[in-house]
C-alpha positions as a printed NumPy array, in Angstrom:
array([[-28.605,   0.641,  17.162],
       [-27.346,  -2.501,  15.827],
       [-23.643,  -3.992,  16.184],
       [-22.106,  -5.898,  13.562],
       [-19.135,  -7.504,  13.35 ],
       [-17.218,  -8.134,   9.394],
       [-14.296,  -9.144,   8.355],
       [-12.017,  -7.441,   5.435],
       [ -9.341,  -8.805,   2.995],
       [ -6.316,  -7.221,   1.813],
       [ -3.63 ,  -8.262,   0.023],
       [ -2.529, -11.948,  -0.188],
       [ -5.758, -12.535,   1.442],
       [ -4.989, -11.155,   4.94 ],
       [ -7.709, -10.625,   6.961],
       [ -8.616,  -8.105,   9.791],
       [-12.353,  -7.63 ,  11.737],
       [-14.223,  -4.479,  11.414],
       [-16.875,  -3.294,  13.425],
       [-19.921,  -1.252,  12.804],
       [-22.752,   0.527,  14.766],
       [-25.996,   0.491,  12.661],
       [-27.995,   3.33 ,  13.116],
       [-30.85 ,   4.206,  11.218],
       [-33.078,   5.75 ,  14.038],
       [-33.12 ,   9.532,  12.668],
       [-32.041,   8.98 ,   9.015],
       [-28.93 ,   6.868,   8.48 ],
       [-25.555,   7.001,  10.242],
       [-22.79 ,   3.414,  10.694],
       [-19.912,   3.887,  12.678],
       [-16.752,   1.461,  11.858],
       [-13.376,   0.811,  13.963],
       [-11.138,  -1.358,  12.099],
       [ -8.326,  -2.863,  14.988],
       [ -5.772,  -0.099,  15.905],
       [ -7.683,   2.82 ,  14.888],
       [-10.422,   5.125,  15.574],
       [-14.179,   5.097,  15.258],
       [-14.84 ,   6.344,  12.098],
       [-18.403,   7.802,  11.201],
       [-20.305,   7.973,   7.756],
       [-23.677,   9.642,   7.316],
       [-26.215,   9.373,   3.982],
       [-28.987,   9.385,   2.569],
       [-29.525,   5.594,   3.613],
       [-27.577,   2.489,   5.2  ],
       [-26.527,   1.517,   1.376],
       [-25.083,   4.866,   0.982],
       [-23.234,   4.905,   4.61 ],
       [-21.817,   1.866,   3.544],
       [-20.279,   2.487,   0.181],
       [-18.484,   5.434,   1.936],
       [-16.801,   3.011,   4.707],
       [-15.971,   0.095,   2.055],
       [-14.434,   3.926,   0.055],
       [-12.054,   4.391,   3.208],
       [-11.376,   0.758,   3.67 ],
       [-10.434,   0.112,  -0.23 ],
       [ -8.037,   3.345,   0.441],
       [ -6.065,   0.984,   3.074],
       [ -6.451,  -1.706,   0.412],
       [ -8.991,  -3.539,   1.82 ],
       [-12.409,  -5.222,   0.432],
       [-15.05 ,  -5.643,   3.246],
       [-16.918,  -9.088,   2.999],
       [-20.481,  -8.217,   3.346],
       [-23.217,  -8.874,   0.792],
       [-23.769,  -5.095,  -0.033],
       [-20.111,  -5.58 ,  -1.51 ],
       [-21.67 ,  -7.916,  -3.772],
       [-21.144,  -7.051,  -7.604],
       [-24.832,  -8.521,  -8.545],
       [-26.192,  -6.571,  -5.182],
       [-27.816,  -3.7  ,  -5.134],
       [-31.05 ,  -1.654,  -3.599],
       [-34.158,  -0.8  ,  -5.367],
       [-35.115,   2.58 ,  -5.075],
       [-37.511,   1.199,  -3.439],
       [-35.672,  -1.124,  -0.735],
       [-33.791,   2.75 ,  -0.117],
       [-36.787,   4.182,   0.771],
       [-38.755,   1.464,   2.699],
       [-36.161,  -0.179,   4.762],
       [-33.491,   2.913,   4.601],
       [-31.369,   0.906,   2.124],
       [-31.1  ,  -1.936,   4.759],
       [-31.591,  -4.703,   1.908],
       [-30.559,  -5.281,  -1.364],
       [-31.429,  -7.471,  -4.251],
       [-29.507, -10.107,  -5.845],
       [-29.879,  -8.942,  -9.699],
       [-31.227, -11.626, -11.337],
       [-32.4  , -12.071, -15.232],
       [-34.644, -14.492, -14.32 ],
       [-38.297, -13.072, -12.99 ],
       [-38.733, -13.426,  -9.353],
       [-35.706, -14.543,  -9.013],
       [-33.907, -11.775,  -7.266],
       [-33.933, -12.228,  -3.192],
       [-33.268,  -9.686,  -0.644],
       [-30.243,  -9.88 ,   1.553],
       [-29.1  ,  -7.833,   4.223],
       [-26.454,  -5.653,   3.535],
       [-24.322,  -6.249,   6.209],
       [-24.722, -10.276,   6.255],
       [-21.331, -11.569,   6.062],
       [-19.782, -12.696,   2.358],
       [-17.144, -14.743,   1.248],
       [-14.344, -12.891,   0.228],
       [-14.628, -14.832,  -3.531],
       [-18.283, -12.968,  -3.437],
       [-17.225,  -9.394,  -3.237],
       [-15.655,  -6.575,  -5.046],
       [-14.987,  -2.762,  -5.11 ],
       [-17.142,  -0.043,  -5.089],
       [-16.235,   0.362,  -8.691],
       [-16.189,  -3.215,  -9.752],
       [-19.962,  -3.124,  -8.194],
       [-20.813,   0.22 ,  -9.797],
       [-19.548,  -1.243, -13.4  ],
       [-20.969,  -4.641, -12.719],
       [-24.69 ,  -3.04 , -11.799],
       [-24.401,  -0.866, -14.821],
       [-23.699,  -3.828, -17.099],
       [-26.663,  -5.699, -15.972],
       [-29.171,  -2.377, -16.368],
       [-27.19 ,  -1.988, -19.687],
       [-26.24 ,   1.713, -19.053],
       [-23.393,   2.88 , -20.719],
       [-20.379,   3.43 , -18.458],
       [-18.547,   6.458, -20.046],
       [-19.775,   9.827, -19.169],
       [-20.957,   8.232, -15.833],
       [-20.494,   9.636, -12.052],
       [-19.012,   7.46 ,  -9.508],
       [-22.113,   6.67 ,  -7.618],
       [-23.278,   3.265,  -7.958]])
Protein backbone atom coordinates (compact mmCIF):
# COMPACT_ATOMS: atom_id res chain seq x y z
CA UNK A 1 0.00 0.00 0.00
CA UNK A 2 1.34 3.24 -0.97
CA UNK A 3 0.86 6.74 0.92
CA UNK A 4 0.60 9.84 -0.87
CA UNK A 5 0.35 13.05 0.16
CA UNK A 6 -1.62 16.08 -2.43
CA UNK A 7 -2.64 19.15 -2.06
CA UNK A 8 -6.21 20.71 -3.27
CA UNK A 9 -7.38 24.26 -4.28
CA UNK A 10 -10.54 25.88 -3.64
CA UNK A 11 -11.71 29.04 -4.04
CA UNK A 12 -9.43 32.14 -4.18
CA UNK A 13 -6.78 29.62 -4.40
CA UNK A 14 -6.87 28.25 -0.81
CA UNK A 15 -5.19 25.31 -0.30
CA UNK A 16 -5.63 22.24 2.05
CA UNK A 17 -3.45 18.60 2.01
CA UNK A 18 -5.15 15.43 1.25
CA UNK A 19 -4.02 12.14 1.87
CA UNK A 20 -4.39 8.87 0.14
CA UNK A 21 -3.66 5.11 0.72
CA UNK A 22 -2.89 3.41 -2.67
CA UNK A 23 -3.98 0.09 -2.85
CA UNK A 24 -4.03 -1.94 -5.75
CA UNK A 25 -3.07 -5.39 -4.18
CA UNK A 26 -6.55 -7.28 -4.88
CA UNK A 27 -8.06 -5.01 -7.60
CA UNK A 28 -8.11 -1.29 -6.85
CA UNK A 29 -9.15 0.55 -3.68
CA UNK A 30 -7.49 4.61 -2.44
CA UNK A 31 -8.48 5.81 0.73
CA UNK A 32 -8.42 9.85 1.21
CA UNK A 33 -8.72 12.05 4.57
CA UNK A 34 -8.82 15.59 3.74
CA UNK A 35 -7.87 17.65 7.40
CA UNK A 36 -10.92 17.56 9.79
CA UNK A 37 -12.68 14.72 8.38
CA UNK A 38 -12.91 11.10 7.96
CA UNK A 39 -11.19 8.47 5.88
CA UNK A 40 -13.08 8.22 2.99
CA UNK A 41 -12.86 5.01 0.69
CA UNK A 42 -13.41 4.59 -3.18
CA UNK A 43 -13.27 1.25 -4.96
CA UNK A 44 -13.13 0.60 -9.11
CA UNK A 45 -12.35 -1.00 -11.66
CA UNK A 46 -8.71 0.57 -11.52
CA UNK A 47 -6.59 3.38 -9.63
CA UNK A 48 -7.82 5.93 -12.56
CA UNK A 49 -11.30 5.09 -11.76
CA UNK A 50 -10.81 5.28 -7.73
CA UNK A 51 -9.53 8.49 -8.37
CA UNK A 52 -12.06 10.30 -10.47
CA UNK A 53 -14.56 9.28 -7.69
CA UNK A 54 -12.39 11.11 -4.80
CA UNK A 55 -11.53 14.31 -7.09
CA UNK A 56 -16.06 13.75 -7.57
CA UNK A 57 -16.35 14.22 -3.64
CA UNK A 58 -13.64 16.77 -3.40
CA UNK A 59 -15.10 19.07 -6.41
CA UNK A 60 -18.54 18.66 -4.24
CA UNK A 61 -16.61 20.71 -1.33
CA UNK A 62 -15.35 22.89 -4.18
CA UNK A 63 -12.14 21.70 -4.43
CA UNK A 64 -9.71 20.64 -7.50
CA UNK A 65 -7.01 18.08 -6.38
CA UNK A 66 -3.50 18.88 -7.96
CA UNK A 67 -2.33 15.63 -9.25
CA UNK A 68 -1.49 14.82 -12.87
CA UNK A 69 -4.51 12.39 -13.34
CA UNK A 70 -6.47 15.83 -12.93
CA UNK A 71 -4.76 16.81 -15.95
CA UNK A 72 -7.18 17.87 -18.90
CA UNK A 73 -4.61 16.35 -21.69
CA UNK A 74 -4.18 13.12 -19.17
CA UNK A 75 -5.63 10.18 -19.52
CA UNK A 76 -5.09 6.10 -19.47
CA UNK A 77 -4.94 3.86 -22.39
CA UNK A 78 -7.02 1.02 -22.14
CA UNK A 79 -4.15 -0.41 -22.06
CA UNK A 80 -2.16 1.49 -19.14
CA UNK A 81 -5.87 0.34 -17.19
CA UNK A 82 -5.20 -3.00 -17.67
CA UNK A 83 -1.37 -3.40 -17.30
CA UNK A 84 -0.53 -1.16 -14.49
CA UNK A 85 -4.31 -1.02 -12.93
CA UNK A 86 -4.72 2.52 -14.33
CA UNK A 87 -1.59 3.61 -12.29
CA UNK A 88 -0.29 5.82 -15.37
CA UNK A 89 -1.61 7.95 -17.79
CA UNK A 90 -0.59 9.54 -21.00
CA UNK A 91 -0.06 13.04 -21.81
CA UNK A 92 -2.30 13.27 -25.17
CA UNK A 93 -0.18 14.42 -27.60
CA UNK A 94 -0.77 15.05 -31.60
CA UNK A 95 2.56 14.58 -32.21
CA UNK A 96 3.73 10.63 -32.62
CA UNK A 97 5.63 9.39 -29.73
CA UNK A 98 5.18 12.17 -28.13
CA UNK A 99 2.81 11.27 -25.38
CA UNK A 100 4.77 10.25 -21.92
CA UNK A 101 3.44 8.40 -19.05
CA UNK A 102 2.99 10.05 -15.72
CA UNK A 103 1.87 8.81 -12.58
CA UNK A 104 -1.39 9.65 -11.62
CA UNK A 105 -0.91 10.73 -8.35
CA UNK A 106 2.46 12.86 -9.04
CA UNK A 107 1.77 16.18 -7.75
CA UNK A 108 0.47 19.16 -10.37
CA UNK A 109 0.37 22.68 -10.34
CA UNK A 110 -2.83 23.93 -9.63
CA UNK A 111 -2.63 26.07 -13.28
CA UNK A 112 -2.29 22.24 -14.71
CA UNK A 113 -5.53 20.79 -13.55
CA UNK A 114 -9.21 20.80 -13.98
CA UNK A 115 -12.55 19.00 -13.21
CA UNK A 116 -13.64 15.77 -13.86
CA UNK A 117 -15.79 17.32 -16.50
CA UNK A 118 -13.42 19.85 -17.87
CA UNK A 119 -11.06 16.54 -18.32
CA UNK A 120 -13.90 14.40 -19.67
CA UNK A 121 -14.76 17.34 -22.38
CA UNK A 122 -11.14 18.14 -22.93
CA UNK A 123 -10.25 14.16 -23.71
CA UNK A 124 -13.27 14.00 -25.90
CA UNK A 125 -12.17 17.02 -27.93
CA UNK A 126 -8.83 15.63 -28.63
CA UNK A 127 -10.38 11.91 -29.73
CA UNK A 128 -12.93 14.16 -31.61
CA UNK A 129 -16.05 12.42 -30.11
CA UNK A 130 -18.99 14.32 -30.02
CA UNK A 131 -20.00 15.49 -26.54
CA UNK A 132 -23.87 15.50 -26.63
CA UNK A 133 -25.59 12.29 -26.01
CA UNK A 134 -22.47 11.34 -23.90
CA UNK A 135 -22.32 9.65 -20.22
CA UNK A 136 -20.34 11.25 -17.59
CA UNK A 137 -17.49 8.87 -17.55
CA UNK A 138 -14.39 10.18 -18.86
Amino acid sequence: MDSVELLAVGPESSAVPVSFEIDDREGAALRMKAPGGDWRSFSGSNLFTCLLSARTDLEKEGLLLCCQGARPDVFPSGMQQQMDNGRFATVLSRLAGEGEAVDIFDAADPSQVTSVEGQRVAVYRFFGLPLSGAGTDV
